[in-house]
Amino acid sequence: GRMLVQFSPEVWKDLKQIREFLFHRMYRAPEVVEMRAKVTMIVRELFPLFMQQPDLMPKQWRKDVEDVEGDDTALARIVSDYISGMTDRFALQEHERLIVKG
């Protein structure tokens, strides 16, 4: 219940300033909030698509899908892993290709 390690008062003051800067200029910047909303929408649309049609994933992922056939929880993990490994640019491209242009 005792604190073992802590920042010096000077470092703590600087850290608080850095956190405030990051919060207002990075994490809550309008552009970041807008992009987060767009990416959330993309994931919400890609996930059910890959759950329903896992054959749309690359060949190397389909082997894992075949191994868990009939297990929706395991399939959801595979789809989640696939989507989480996408770069932002690739996720946007896949969304455009598979959903927007369909």
PDB file of C-alpha atoms in Angstrom:
ATOM      1  CA  GLY A   1       0.000   0.000   0.000  1.00  0.00           C
ATOM      2  CA  ARG A   2       3.014   2.332   0.007  1.00  0.00           C
ATOM      3  CA  MET A   3       4.384   4.114  -3.028  1.00  0.00           C
ATOM      4  CA  LEU A   4       7.800   2.695  -3.888  1.00  0.00           C
ATOM      5  CA  VAL A   5       8.753   4.840  -6.853  1.00  0.00           C
ATOM      6  CA  GLN A   6       7.563   8.226  -8.020  1.00  0.00           C
ATOM      7  CA  PHE A   7       8.599  11.038 -10.317  1.00  0.00           C
ATOM      8  CA  SER A   8      10.355  14.044  -8.903  1.00  0.00           C
ATOM      9  CA  PRO A   9       8.096  17.098  -8.610  1.00  0.00           C
ATOM     10  CA  GLU A  10       9.864  18.711 -11.599  1.00  0.00           C
ATOM     11  CA  VAL A  11       9.438  15.653 -13.828  1.00  0.00           C
ATOM     12  CA  TRP A  12       5.816  15.205 -12.694  1.00  0.00           C
ATOM     13  CA  LYS A  13       5.070  18.837 -13.636  1.00  0.00           C
ATOM     14  CA  ASP A  14       6.633  18.344 -17.087  1.00  0.00           C
ATOM     15  CA  LEU A  15       4.802  15.055 -17.579  1.00  0.00           C
ATOM     16  CA  LYS A  16       1.465  16.685 -16.779  1.00  0.00           C
ATOM     17  CA  GLN A  17       2.155  19.390 -19.384  1.00  0.00           C
ATOM     18  CA  ILE A  18       3.059  16.798 -22.005  1.00  0.00           C
ATOM     19  CA  ARG A  19      -0.082  14.789 -21.244  1.00  0.00           C
ATOM     20  CA  GLU A  20      -2.276  17.861 -21.530  1.00  0.00           C
ATOM     21  CA  PHE A  21      -0.650  18.808 -24.831  1.00  0.00           C
ATOM     22  CA  LEU A  22      -1.105  15.300 -26.245  1.00  0.00           C
ATOM     23  CA  PHE A  23      -4.685  15.066 -25.065  1.00  0.00           C
ATOM     24  CA  HIS A  24      -5.766  18.329 -26.674  1.00  0.00           C
ATOM     25  CA  ARG A  25      -3.536  18.403 -29.750  1.00  0.00           C
ATOM     26  CA  MET A  26      -3.316  14.724 -30.631  1.00  0.00           C
ATOM     27  CA  TYR A  27      -5.893  12.458 -29.024  1.00  0.00           C
ATOM     28  CA  ARG A  28      -8.805  14.903 -29.274  1.00  0.00           C
ATOM     29  CA  ALA A  29      -7.733  16.823 -32.351  1.00  0.00           C
ATOM     30  CA  PRO A  30     -10.716  17.116 -34.735  1.00  0.00           C
ATOM     31  CA  GLU A  31      -8.856  15.310 -37.529  1.00  0.00           C
ATOM     32  CA  VAL A  32      -8.008  12.404 -35.224  1.00  0.00           C
ATOM     33  CA  VAL A  33     -11.564  12.153 -33.883  1.00  0.00           C
ATOM     34  CA  GLU A  34     -12.914  12.176 -37.438  1.00  0.00           C
ATOM     35  CA  MET A  35     -10.482   9.486 -38.610  1.00  0.00           C
ATOM     36  CA  ARG A  36     -11.263   7.335 -35.553  1.00  0.00           C
ATOM     37  CA  ALA A  37     -14.968   7.478 -36.419  1.00  0.00           C
ATOM     38  CA  LYS A  38     -14.251   6.526 -40.051  1.00  0.00           C
ATOM     39  CA  VAL A  39     -12.013   3.617 -39.065  1.00  0.00           C
ATOM     40  CA  THR A  40     -14.609   2.399 -36.555  1.00  0.00           C
ATOM     41  CA  MET A  41     -17.225   2.358 -39.306  1.00  0.00           C
ATOM     42  CA  ILE A  42     -14.871   0.482 -41.628  1.00  0.00           C
ATOM     43  CA  VAL A  43     -14.128  -2.202 -39.031  1.00  0.00           C
ATOM     44  CA  ARG A  44     -17.845  -2.531 -38.258  1.00  0.00           C
ATOM     45  CA  GLU A  45     -18.466  -3.220 -41.929  1.00  0.00           C
ATOM     46  CA  LEU A  46     -15.435  -5.429 -42.673  1.00  0.00           C
ATOM     47  CA  PHE A  47     -15.845  -7.729 -39.671  1.00  0.00           C
ATOM     48  CA  PRO A  48     -19.302  -9.124 -40.527  1.00  0.00           C
ATOM     49  CA  LEU A  49     -18.343  -9.357 -44.191  1.00  0.00           C
ATOM     50  CA  PHE A  50     -15.334 -11.569 -43.403  1.00  0.00           C
ATOM     51  CA  MET A  51     -17.383 -13.573 -40.898  1.00  0.00           C
ATOM     52  CA  GLN A  52     -19.959 -14.331 -43.601  1.00  0.00           C
ATOM     53  CA  GLN A  53     -17.443 -14.735 -46.425  1.00  0.00           C
ATOM     54  CA  PRO A  54     -14.052 -15.726 -44.982  1.00  0.00           C
ATOM     55  CA  ASP A  55     -12.987 -16.780 -48.474  1.00  0.00           C
ATOM     56  CA  LEU A  56     -12.499 -13.040 -49.160  1.00  0.00           C
ATOM     57  CA  MET A  57      -9.456 -13.117 -46.879  1.00  0.00           C
ATOM     58  CA  PRO A  58      -6.058 -13.934 -48.401  1.00  0.00           C
ATOM     59  CA  LYS A  59      -5.192 -17.553 -49.088  1.00  0.00           C
ATOM     60  CA  GLN A  60      -2.804 -17.879 -46.122  1.00  0.00           C
ATOM     61  CA  TRP A  61      -5.677 -17.015 -43.739  1.00  0.00           C
ATOM     62  CA  ARG A  62      -8.124 -19.450 -45.314  1.00  0.00           C
ATOM     63  CA  LYS A  63      -6.189 -22.473 -44.022  1.00  0.00           C
ATOM     64  CA  ASP A  64      -6.772 -21.261 -40.465  1.00  0.00           C
ATOM     65  CA  VAL A  65     -10.463 -20.746 -41.288  1.00  0.00           C
ATOM     66  CA  GLU A  66     -10.746 -24.313 -42.600  1.00  0.00           C
ATOM     67  CA  ASP A  67      -9.193 -25.637 -39.383  1.00  0.00           C
ATOM     68  CA  VAL A  68     -11.938 -24.024 -37.254  1.00  0.00           C
ATOM     69  CA  GLU A  69     -14.918 -24.661 -39.502  1.00  0.00           C
ATOM     70  CA  GLY A  70     -18.131 -24.540 -37.496  1.00  0.00           C
ATOM     71  CA  ASP A  71     -16.566 -22.702 -34.542  1.00  0.00           C
ATOM     72  CA  ASP A  72     -17.824 -19.113 -34.796  1.00  0.00           C
ATOM     73  CA  THR A  73     -15.769 -17.957 -31.815  1.00  0.00           C
ATOM     74  CA  ALA A  74     -12.537 -19.218 -33.355  1.00  0.00           C
ATOM     75  CA  LEU A  75     -13.518 -17.718 -36.710  1.00  0.00           C
ATOM     76  CA  ALA A  76     -14.183 -14.369 -35.010  1.00  0.00           C
ATOM     77  CA  ARG A  77     -10.674 -14.501 -33.513  1.00  0.00           C
ATOM     78  CA  ILE A  78      -9.141 -15.181 -36.940  1.00  0.00           C
ATOM     79  CA  VAL A  79     -11.131 -12.380 -38.569  1.00  0.00           C
ATOM     80  CA  SER A  80     -10.228 -10.028 -35.710  1.00  0.00           C
ATOM     81  CA  ASP A  81      -6.545 -10.902 -36.039  1.00  0.00           C
ATOM     82  CA  TYR A  82      -6.677 -10.344 -39.785  1.00  0.00           C
ATOM     83  CA  ILE A  83      -8.358  -6.956 -39.511  1.00  0.00           C
ATOM     84  CA  SER A  84      -6.168  -5.797 -36.627  1.00  0.00           C
ATOM     85  CA  GLY A  85      -3.078  -6.589 -38.691  1.00  0.00           C
ATOM     86  CA  MET A  86      -4.200  -4.317 -41.526  1.00  0.00           C
ATOM     87  CA  THR A  87      -2.538  -0.978 -41.983  1.00  0.00           C
ATOM     88  CA  ASP A  88      -4.901   1.977 -42.076  1.00  0.00           C
ATOM     89  CA  ARG A  89      -4.281   2.417 -45.794  1.00  0.00           C
ATOM     90  CA  PHE A  90      -4.922  -1.253 -46.562  1.00  0.00           C
ATOM     91  CA  ALA A  91      -8.127  -1.296 -44.489  1.00  0.00           C
ATOM     92  CA  LEU A  92      -9.382   1.744 -46.405  1.00  0.00           C
ATOM     93  CA  GLN A  93      -8.493   0.085 -49.728  1.00  0.00           C
ATOM     94  CA  GLU A  94     -10.160  -3.204 -48.786  1.00  0.00           C
ATOM     95  CA  HIS A  95     -13.276  -1.407 -47.617  1.00  0.00           C
ATOM     96  CA  GLU A  96     -13.423   0.486 -50.885  1.00  0.00           C
ATOM     97  CA  ARG A  97     -12.861  -2.680 -52.946  1.00  0.00           C
ATOM     98  CA  LEU A  98     -15.160  -5.042 -51.063  1.00  0.00           C
ATOM     99  CA  ILE A  99     -17.955  -2.849 -49.747  1.00  0.00           C
ATOM    100  CA  VAL A 100     -18.108   0.470 -51.556  1.00  0.00           C
ATOM    101  CA  LYS A 101     -17.491  -0.899 -55.057  1.00  0.00           C
ATOM    102  CA  GLY A 102     -18.684  -4.369 -54.029  1.00  0.00           C
TER     103      GLY A 102
END
